[in-house]
Amino acid sequence: MTSPLPSAPHARNVSVLDLAPVVPVVVVEDAADAVPLARALVAGGLPAIEVTLRTPAALDAIRAIAGEVPEAMVGAGTLLTPAQVTEVVAAGARFLVSPGWTDVLLTAMRASGVPFLPGVSTVSEVVALLERGVREMKFFPAEAAGGTAYLRSLSGPLPQARFCPTGGIGPANAPDYLALPNVGCVGGTWMLPDDAIAAGDWARVERLARAAAALGRRDA
C-alpha cells in the first residue's frame, strides 16, 4: 500500500518515507517548546516530525505545530489504541506511527485517512502486513531487533516492504541503514539534545537537523 500524504505544499502524493532521510522522534515536555522546535527542524531540512504520546503535553504540541508551522508534516507516535488515533488526528496529526500493531489498531489507523507506519520486528509481522496491503512500516526496536543485517536479509524475499527503522540509531550508524534498498528513512532523537531544548537553543537544533538531513545525500 502506498500511503500518500494529504494535500499540502510540496507534499502531493509523497510517502512519509520519502519526505526526508531522518524523522525526528520528539518527546515534548512543555507544549511551549513545540513551535520553535518544529521551526528549527524544518529550517534544518527535516519537515516530517513525529511527536510521541509519552507526555501530557503531546496533544497540545501536535495542535500547536499543525496550526502554526504549516511547512511541517507533524505526526504522532507511540500509538497503542484506536482512541489515541482519533485524538491525534483531531489534533492535526498528518501521519501515524505505532511501535507494534494489532488488527484493531491497524483498522483504526487505516480508517483515519492519514498515512501510517505500523511497527514490526519479525518476518511474520511483515508478511502479515503485506497480506493486509500495507507495504510501509516502522522497524522497531531497530538495533535490538537485528539492525542493518536483519533488514538486508529481508530485502531479498520481501522486496515490496519498505521501512523506517527506529531505536538505537544515531549519526554514526544512520548512513548504514539509509544505504539499504528497503529503507526509506530512519527515526532518531540525536538532533534533539535535552540540554539544547532546556536552554531553548533552537539554533543548535537547526544545525544538528541540517547535518542529519545531509546523511541522505549519496554524495554526503
Tab-separated table of C-alpha atoms in Angstrom:
chain	number	residue	atom	x	y	z
A	1	MET	CA	0.000	0.000	0.000
A	2	THR	CA	1.208	3.440	-0.873
A	3	SER	CA	0.440	5.954	1.850
A	4	PRO	CA	0.494	9.411	0.245
A	5	LEU	CA	0.364	12.417	2.493
A	6	PRO	CA	-2.758	14.547	2.347
A	7	SER	CA	-2.572	17.551	0.045
A	8	ALA	CA	-0.059	20.095	1.290
A	9	PRO	CA	2.582	22.325	-0.276
A	10	HIS	CA	5.450	20.288	-1.711
A	11	ALA	CA	3.898	17.030	-0.477
A	12	ARG	CA	1.445	15.804	-3.098
A	13	ASN	CA	1.495	12.020	-3.281
A	14	VAL	CA	4.739	11.814	-1.318
A	15	SER	CA	5.238	8.927	1.082
A	16	VAL	CA	6.206	9.666	4.665
A	17	LEU	CA	9.310	7.570	3.982
A	18	ASP	CA	10.385	9.937	1.214
A	19	LEU	CA	9.980	13.331	2.870
A	20	ALA	CA	13.432	13.367	4.476
A	21	PRO	CA	16.138	10.835	5.348
A	22	VAL	CA	15.527	11.304	9.070
A	23	VAL	CA	12.285	11.652	11.021
A	24	PRO	CA	12.938	13.350	14.371
A	25	VAL	CA	11.231	11.474	17.205
A	26	VAL	CA	10.186	14.229	19.575
A	27	VAL	CA	9.239	13.945	23.239
A	28	VAL	CA	7.710	17.292	24.229
A	29	GLU	CA	7.663	18.060	27.935
A	30	ASP	CA	6.455	21.658	27.535
A	31	ALA	CA	3.998	22.490	24.761
A	32	ALA	CA	5.502	25.987	24.577
A	33	ASP	CA	8.619	24.419	23.037
A	34	ALA	CA	6.721	22.739	20.212
A	35	VAL	CA	6.555	25.571	17.684
A	36	PRO	CA	10.165	26.841	17.930
A	37	LEU	CA	11.383	23.246	17.966
A	38	ALA	CA	9.401	22.386	14.838
A	39	ARG	CA	10.578	25.543	13.070
A	40	ALA	CA	14.193	24.663	13.829
A	41	LEU	CA	13.769	21.129	12.478
A	42	VAL	CA	12.050	22.337	9.302
A	43	ALA	CA	14.727	25.002	8.769
A	44	GLY	CA	17.339	22.258	9.071
A	45	GLY	CA	15.654	20.180	6.366
A	46	LEU	CA	13.604	17.728	8.460
A	47	PRO	CA	9.920	18.510	7.786
A	48	ALA	CA	8.424	15.193	8.971
A	49	ILE	CA	8.232	15.353	12.769
A	50	GLU	CA	6.930	12.527	14.962
A	51	VAL	CA	5.612	13.761	18.304
A	52	THR	CA	5.339	10.810	20.665
A	53	LEU	CA	2.430	10.379	23.051
A	54	ARG	CA	4.735	9.929	26.021
A	55	THR	CA	3.942	13.152	27.859
A	56	PRO	CA	0.809	15.085	28.841
A	57	ALA	CA	1.953	17.903	26.532
A	58	ALA	CA	1.949	15.774	23.371
A	59	LEU	CA	-1.534	16.571	22.053
A	60	ASP	CA	-1.106	20.294	22.665
A	61	ALA	CA	2.254	20.119	20.902
A	62	ILE	CA	0.691	18.462	17.855
A	63	ARG	CA	-2.058	21.102	17.772
A	64	ALA	CA	0.454	23.925	18.015
A	65	ILE	CA	2.714	22.592	15.256
A	66	ALA	CA	-0.223	21.813	12.974
A	67	GLY	CA	-1.648	25.290	13.484
A	68	GLU	CA	1.499	27.412	13.446
A	69	VAL	CA	4.112	25.556	11.384
A	70	PRO	CA	2.383	24.655	8.096
A	71	GLU	CA	5.694	23.674	6.498
A	72	ALA	CA	5.994	20.820	8.976
A	73	MET	CA	4.365	17.428	8.477
A	74	VAL	CA	3.576	16.690	12.094
A	75	GLY	CA	2.838	13.101	13.002
A	76	ALA	CA	2.031	11.208	16.163
A	77	GLY	CA	3.935	8.260	17.518
A	78	THR	CA	3.717	5.582	20.191
A	79	LEU	CA	0.088	4.985	19.230
A	80	LEU	CA	-1.360	1.995	21.064
A	81	THR	CA	-5.142	2.354	20.898
A	82	PRO	CA	-7.883	3.395	18.455
A	83	ALA	CA	-8.851	6.181	20.875
A	84	GLN	CA	-5.379	7.671	20.569
A	85	VAL	CA	-5.640	7.530	16.784
A	86	THR	CA	-8.858	9.547	16.945
A	87	GLU	CA	-7.338	12.081	19.343
A	88	VAL	CA	-4.174	12.768	17.371
A	89	VAL	CA	-5.953	13.100	14.027
A	90	ALA	CA	-8.362	15.582	15.618
A	91	ALA	CA	-5.323	17.472	16.927
A	92	GLY	CA	-3.883	17.764	13.419
A	93	ALA	CA	-1.514	14.806	13.036
A	94	ARG	CA	-0.618	14.223	9.374
A	95	PHE	CA	0.788	10.704	9.825
A	96	LEU	CA	0.638	7.961	12.450
A	97	VAL	CA	3.311	5.685	13.900
A	98	SER	CA	2.927	2.715	16.239
A	99	PRO	CA	5.620	0.593	17.929
A	100	GLY	CA	3.668	-2.551	17.032
A	101	TRP	CA	0.252	-3.430	15.688
A	102	THR	CA	-2.894	-5.485	16.141
A	103	ASP	CA	-5.798	-5.841	13.743
A	104	VAL	CA	-7.849	-3.482	15.907
A	105	LEU	CA	-5.171	-0.784	15.879
A	106	LEU	CA	-4.446	-1.301	12.192
A	107	THR	CA	-8.124	-0.908	11.338
A	108	ALA	CA	-8.262	2.373	13.254
A	109	MET	CA	-5.154	3.736	11.585
A	110	ARG	CA	-6.405	2.770	8.140
A	111	ALA	CA	-9.820	4.340	8.834
A	112	SER	CA	-8.184	7.602	9.927
A	113	GLY	CA	-7.497	8.565	6.321
A	114	VAL	CA	-3.915	9.668	7.006
A	115	PRO	CA	-0.679	7.758	6.287
A	116	PHE	CA	0.502	5.320	8.920
A	117	LEU	CA	3.573	3.257	9.773
A	118	PRO	CA	2.735	0.218	11.922
A	119	GLY	CA	5.666	-1.182	13.869
A	120	VAL	CA	7.226	-4.582	13.143
A	121	SER	CA	10.229	-6.536	14.389
A	122	THR	CA	9.697	-10.015	12.915
A	123	VAL	CA	9.310	-11.563	9.465
A	124	SER	CA	5.864	-12.891	10.356
A	125	GLU	CA	4.653	-9.397	11.264
A	126	VAL	CA	5.949	-8.045	7.955
A	127	VAL	CA	4.248	-10.822	5.975
A	128	ALA	CA	1.002	-10.290	7.884
A	129	LEU	CA	1.007	-6.593	6.994
A	130	LEU	CA	1.793	-7.325	3.362
A	131	GLU	CA	-1.228	-9.650	3.312
A	132	ARG	CA	-3.293	-6.710	4.518
A	133	GLY	CA	-1.972	-4.398	1.783
A	134	VAL	CA	0.453	-2.438	3.959
A	135	ARG	CA	3.928	-2.006	2.483
A	136	GLU	CA	5.392	0.805	4.580
A	137	MET	CA	6.325	0.020	8.164
A	138	LYS	CA	8.330	1.102	11.173
A	139	PHE	CA	11.090	-1.355	12.139
A	140	PHE	CA	11.409	-1.174	15.910
A	141	PRO	CA	13.480	-1.514	18.022
A	142	ALA	CA	15.903	-1.447	15.111
A	143	GLU	CA	19.253	-2.166	16.707
A	144	ALA	CA	17.904	-4.610	19.292
A	145	ALA	CA	15.880	-6.464	16.643
A	146	GLY	CA	18.817	-7.161	14.336
A	147	GLY	CA	19.819	-3.867	12.792
A	148	THR	CA	21.039	-3.491	9.247
A	149	ALA	CA	21.903	-7.174	8.858
A	150	TYR	CA	18.317	-8.141	9.623
A	151	LEU	CA	16.815	-5.592	7.252
A	152	ARG	CA	19.257	-6.530	4.499
A	153	SER	CA	18.170	-10.152	4.826
A	154	LEU	CA	14.525	-9.112	4.329
A	155	SER	CA	15.168	-7.230	1.101
A	156	GLY	CA	15.543	-10.420	-0.946
A	157	PRO	CA	12.399	-12.390	-0.054
A	158	LEU	CA	10.269	-9.322	0.770
A	159	PRO	CA	11.389	-6.539	-1.588
A	160	GLN	CA	7.963	-4.896	-1.565
A	161	ALA	CA	8.265	-3.941	2.111
A	162	ARG	CA	9.814	-0.565	2.972
A	163	PHE	CA	10.888	0.525	6.422
A	164	CYS	CA	11.599	3.419	8.741
A	165	PRO	CA	13.963	1.874	11.318
A	166	THR	CA	13.869	3.499	14.760
A	167	GLY	CA	15.570	2.604	18.021
A	168	GLY	CA	19.275	2.850	18.704
A	169	ILE	CA	20.011	4.876	15.573
A	170	GLY	CA	22.344	7.868	15.581
A	171	PRO	CA	24.599	9.779	13.202
A	172	ALA	CA	27.231	7.032	13.230
A	173	ASN	CA	25.007	4.191	12.018
A	174	ALA	CA	22.199	6.063	10.220
A	175	PRO	CA	24.085	6.066	6.886
A	176	ASP	CA	24.336	2.256	7.023
A	177	TYR	CA	20.563	1.999	7.340
A	178	LEU	CA	19.904	4.621	4.665
A	179	ALA	CA	22.095	2.708	2.216
A	180	LEU	CA	19.754	-0.304	2.323
A	181	PRO	CA	17.340	-0.661	-0.618
A	182	ASN	CA	14.335	-1.289	1.630
A	183	VAL	CA	14.892	1.697	3.953
A	184	GLY	CA	13.260	4.993	3.080
A	185	CYS	CA	14.235	6.936	6.190
A	186	VAL	CA	15.256	6.434	9.811
A	187	GLY	CA	13.852	7.793	13.052
A	188	GLY	CA	16.005	9.255	15.783
A	189	THR	CA	16.441	11.759	18.569
A	190	TRP	CA	20.091	12.758	18.324
A	191	MET	CA	19.303	16.171	16.794
A	192	LEU	CA	17.242	16.963	19.920
A	193	PRO	CA	19.691	17.012	22.850
A	194	ASP	CA	17.995	17.592	26.185
A	195	ASP	CA	20.284	20.444	27.154
A	196	ALA	CA	19.611	22.326	23.910
A	197	ILE	CA	15.857	22.043	24.383
A	198	ALA	CA	16.080	23.049	28.040
A	199	ALA	CA	18.090	26.130	27.052
A	200	GLY	CA	15.880	26.975	24.077
A	201	ASP	CA	18.937	26.698	21.847
A	202	TRP	CA	16.980	26.292	18.624
A	203	ALA	CA	19.962	27.340	16.507
A	204	ARG	CA	21.822	24.265	17.746
A	205	VAL	CA	18.819	22.053	16.971
A	206	GLU	CA	18.712	23.520	13.468
A	207	ARG	CA	22.417	22.813	12.937
A	208	LEU	CA	22.028	19.219	14.083
A	209	ALA	CA	18.938	18.808	11.916
A	210	ARG	CA	20.825	20.099	8.875
A	211	ALA	CA	23.607	17.593	9.489
A	212	ALA	CA	21.029	14.795	9.829
A	213	ALA	CA	19.302	15.820	6.618
A	214	ALA	CA	22.645	15.644	4.814
A	215	LEU	CA	23.027	11.973	5.762
A	216	GLY	CA	20.583	11.078	2.996
A	217	ARG	CA	22.697	12.521	0.235
A	218	ARG	CA	24.512	9.871	-1.704
A	219	ASP	CA	27.492	12.202	-2.089
A	220	ALA	CA	27.484	13.238	1.574
